Tab-separated table of C-alpha atoms in Angstrom:
chain	number	residue	atom	x	y	z
A	8	MET	CA	-0.012	-0.029	-0.051
A	9	ILE	CA	1.162	3.489	-0.986
A	10	HIS	CA	1.229	5.949	1.926
A	11	GLU	CA	1.159	9.583	2.158
A	12	ILE	CA	4.558	11.116	2.742
A	13	LEU	CA	4.513	13.810	5.251
A	14	LYS	CA	5.853	17.189	4.528
A	15	MET	CA	8.132	19.494	6.476
A	16	GLY	CA	5.884	21.498	8.654
A	17	ASP	CA	4.288	18.405	9.909
A	18	PRO	CA	5.149	18.172	13.674
A	19	ARG	CA	5.330	14.118	13.324
A	20	LEU	CA	8.486	14.721	11.299
A	21	LEU	CA	10.180	16.232	14.392
A	22	ARG	CA	9.596	13.567	16.894
A	23	ILE	CA	12.379	11.085	17.951
A	24	ALA	CA	11.643	7.638	16.847
A	25	LYS	CA	11.243	4.645	19.081
A	26	PRO	CA	13.515	1.457	18.732
A	27	VAL	CA	11.974	-1.408	16.989
A	28	GLU	CA	11.374	-4.146	19.873
A	29	THR	CA	9.849	-6.943	17.969
A	30	PHE	CA	11.314	-8.397	14.657
A	31	ASP	CA	10.121	-10.842	12.204
A	32	THR	CA	6.325	-10.217	12.450
A	33	PRO	CA	3.813	-10.009	9.790
A	34	GLU	CA	3.172	-6.429	10.672
A	35	LEU	CA	6.736	-5.484	10.498
A	36	HIS	CA	7.172	-7.206	7.084
A	37	ALA	CA	3.988	-5.493	5.663
A	38	LEU	CA	5.097	-2.077	6.890
A	39	ILE	CA	8.554	-2.698	5.174
A	40	ALA	CA	6.701	-3.556	1.984
A	41	ASP	CA	4.562	-0.756	2.210
A	42	MET	CA	7.525	1.492	2.600
A	43	PHE	CA	9.250	0.131	-0.654
A	44	GLU	CA	6.033	0.618	-2.513
A	45	THR	CA	5.850	4.228	-1.354
A	46	MET	CA	9.617	4.972	-1.904
A	47	HIS	CA	9.389	3.479	-5.505
A	48	ALA	CA	6.078	5.359	-6.269
A	49	ALA	CA	7.888	8.506	-5.204
A	50	GLY	CA	10.799	7.815	-7.203
A	51	GLY	CA	13.051	7.994	-4.042
A	52	VAL	CA	16.142	6.309	-3.026
A	53	GLY	CA	15.452	5.981	0.768
A	54	LEU	CA	12.669	6.416	3.129
A	55	ALA	CA	12.274	6.395	6.890
A	56	ALA	CA	9.366	5.113	8.714
A	57	PRO	CA	8.536	8.606	10.474
A	58	GLN	CA	8.139	10.105	7.170
A	59	ILE	CA	4.894	8.164	6.820
A	60	GLY	CA	3.694	8.752	10.119
A	61	VAL	CA	5.300	5.646	11.931
A	62	ASP	CA	7.472	6.561	15.037
A	63	LEU	CA	9.825	3.433	14.704
A	64	GLN	CA	13.529	3.323	14.195
A	65	LEU	CA	13.165	1.889	10.672
A	66	VAL	CA	14.805	3.062	7.351
A	67	ILE	CA	14.946	1.623	3.975
A	68	PHE	CA	17.284	2.602	1.043
A	69	GLY	CA	19.017	1.311	-2.081
A	70	PHE	CA	18.885	1.445	-5.823
A	71	GLU	CA	20.544	0.022	-9.005
A	72	ARG	CA	20.142	3.401	-10.878
A	73	SER	CA	18.455	6.632	-9.827
A	74	GLU	CA	17.062	9.024	-12.146
A	75	ARG	CA	17.233	11.757	-9.297
A	76	TYR	CA	20.992	11.169	-8.950
A	77	PRO	CA	21.976	9.747	-12.271
A	78	ASP	CA	25.879	10.049	-11.515
A	79	ALA	CA	25.295	8.173	-8.080
A	80	PRO	CA	26.753	4.701	-8.045
A	81	ALA	CA	24.212	1.763	-6.946
A	82	VAL	CA	23.571	1.490	-3.344
A	83	PRO	CA	22.366	-1.910	-1.928
A	84	ARG	CA	18.913	-2.362	-1.119
A	85	THR	CA	18.658	-2.385	2.694
A	86	VAL	CA	16.267	-2.386	5.385
A	87	LEU	CA	17.818	-1.167	8.638
A	88	LEU	CA	16.298	-1.113	12.098
A	89	ASN	CA	17.650	0.581	15.380
A	90	PRO	CA	20.634	1.951	13.376
A	91	GLU	CA	23.696	3.554	14.716
A	92	ILE	CA	26.318	5.643	12.774
A	93	VAL	CA	29.807	6.052	13.532
A	94	PRO	CA	32.051	8.207	11.314
A	95	LEU	CA	35.265	6.578	10.665
A	96	SER	CA	36.991	9.960	9.745
A	97	GLN	CA	36.300	13.468	10.180
A	98	ASP	CA	36.556	14.082	6.541
A	99	LYS	CA	33.226	15.423	5.197
A	100	GLU	CA	32.198	16.036	1.773
A	101	GLU	CA	29.352	18.495	0.432
A	102	GLY	CA	26.590	17.191	-1.802
A	103	TRP	CA	23.138	18.012	-3.274
A	104	GLU	CA	20.277	16.364	-1.380
A	105	GLY	CA	16.677	16.372	-1.760
A	106	CYS	CA	13.949	14.949	0.323
A	107	LEU	CA	10.541	13.256	-0.299
A	108	SER	CA	9.339	15.220	2.594
A	109	VAL	CA	10.806	18.632	1.236
A	110	PRO	CA	9.399	18.395	-2.449
A	111	GLY	CA	10.722	20.592	-5.067
A	112	LEU	CA	13.832	21.710	-3.256
A	113	ARG	CA	17.507	20.812	-3.183
A	114	GLY	CA	20.190	21.877	-0.894
A	115	ALA	CA	24.000	21.251	-0.413
A	116	VAL	CA	24.753	19.476	2.847
A	117	GLU	CA	28.123	18.421	4.304
A	118	ARG	CA	27.967	14.830	5.610
A	119	PHE	CA	30.777	12.419	6.829
A	120	SER	CA	32.433	10.655	3.846
A	121	LEU	CA	33.240	7.325	5.542
A	122	ILE	CA	30.932	5.789	8.078
A	123	ARG	CA	30.199	2.501	9.847
A	124	TYR	CA	26.729	1.867	10.244
A	125	THR	CA	25.075	-1.073	12.379
A	126	GLY	CA	21.509	-2.249	13.127
A	127	PHE	CA	19.197	-5.029	12.355
A	128	ASP	CA	17.612	-6.395	9.447
A	129	PRO	CA	13.683	-7.325	9.927
A	130	LYS	CA	14.596	-10.737	11.253
A	131	GLY	CA	16.727	-9.280	13.874
A	132	GLU	CA	20.179	-10.403	12.465
A	133	LYS	CA	22.991	-7.801	13.010
A	134	ILE	CA	23.889	-5.664	10.246
A	135	GLU	CA	27.426	-3.954	10.250
A	136	ARG	CA	28.655	-2.122	6.941
A	137	GLU	CA	31.175	0.465	5.994
A	138	ALA	CA	29.949	3.005	3.556
A	139	GLU	CA	31.388	5.832	1.697
A	140	GLY	CA	30.415	8.661	-0.576
A	141	PHE	CA	26.817	8.648	-1.905
A	142	HIS	CA	26.157	5.515	0.079
A	143	ALA	CA	27.119	7.133	3.358
A	144	ARG	CA	25.170	10.160	2.437
A	145	VAL	CA	21.973	8.170	2.009
A	146	VAL	CA	22.423	6.367	5.177
A	147	GLN	CA	22.926	9.532	7.340
A	148	HIS	CA	20.094	11.286	5.443
A	149	GLU	CA	17.711	8.593	6.299
A	150	CYS	CA	18.850	8.279	9.848
A	151	ASP	CA	18.442	11.836	10.433
A	152	HIS	CA	14.829	11.397	10.128
A	153	LEU	CA	14.793	9.095	13.164
A	154	ILE	CA	15.898	11.978	15.433
A	155	GLY	CA	13.600	14.404	13.886
A	156	ARG	CA	16.039	16.298	11.518
A	157	LEU	CA	15.427	17.113	7.937
A	158	TYR	CA	18.236	18.224	5.671
A	159	PRO	CA	17.556	22.014	5.560
A	160	SER	CA	18.503	22.036	9.272
A	161	ARG	CA	22.141	20.801	8.140
A	162	ILE	CA	22.408	23.585	5.288
A	163	THR	CA	25.398	25.986	6.335
A	164	ASP	CA	25.336	27.954	3.030
A	165	PHE	CA	21.818	29.109	1.951
A	166	SER	CA	22.933	30.181	-1.389
A	167	LYS	CA	23.241	26.420	-2.161
A	168	PHE	CA	19.465	25.908	-1.377
A	169	GLY	CA	16.553	26.102	-3.683
A	170	PHE	CA	14.001	24.991	-6.180
A	171	THR	CA	15.243	21.862	-7.926
A	172	GLU	CA	13.754	23.263	-11.184
A	173	ILE	CA	16.030	26.491	-11.074
A	174	LEU	CA	19.065	24.693	-9.477
A	175	PHE	CA	18.901	21.832	-11.863
A	176	PRO	CA	16.726	22.578	-15.166
A	177	GLY	CA	15.568	19.365	-16.679
A	178	LEU	CA	15.525	17.226	-13.640
A	179	ASP	CA	12.140	16.325	-12.493
A	180	PRO	CA	11.419	18.514	-9.298
A	181	ALA	CA	8.488	16.160	-8.267
A	182	VAL	CA	11.041	13.266	-7.412
A	183	ASP	CA	13.593	13.476	-4.458
A	184	GLU	CA	15.525	11.901	-1.782
């Protein structure tokens, strides 16, 4: 089922999500399936449960190829519950971000360039990966949703924030994240 994606200004996007306590349930698998369906319908590369009004520490991400980010390398399809991120370097890189909850806008955000993320898959099995570049950016962006942060709050240079159709003519402004 495709869910409505909450938009910036909705107070539910500012809440801190609760940890997932029960794994491998029919309800959890149905929620994950709905999230992937919602993400694909919106043309996104990631989605956090709070974006559809579910206060759980659950993010999904991944793609082979993205029309939204045509130069981005593939990111493995991942379901990540109760994630934790540890920077493996203090090096940061700036990159353009959009968000399904902030439609039609893009902004340049600095993110850690190399991270380790841990958490659990839907069955409760431990996940531990290192990620760099765009993969690391996507994980950090999605996990920000779990602490009530949207990418505009991380922008430091507002001359690099604006409408997608102006900043990137020809790119479909209706599809983000």
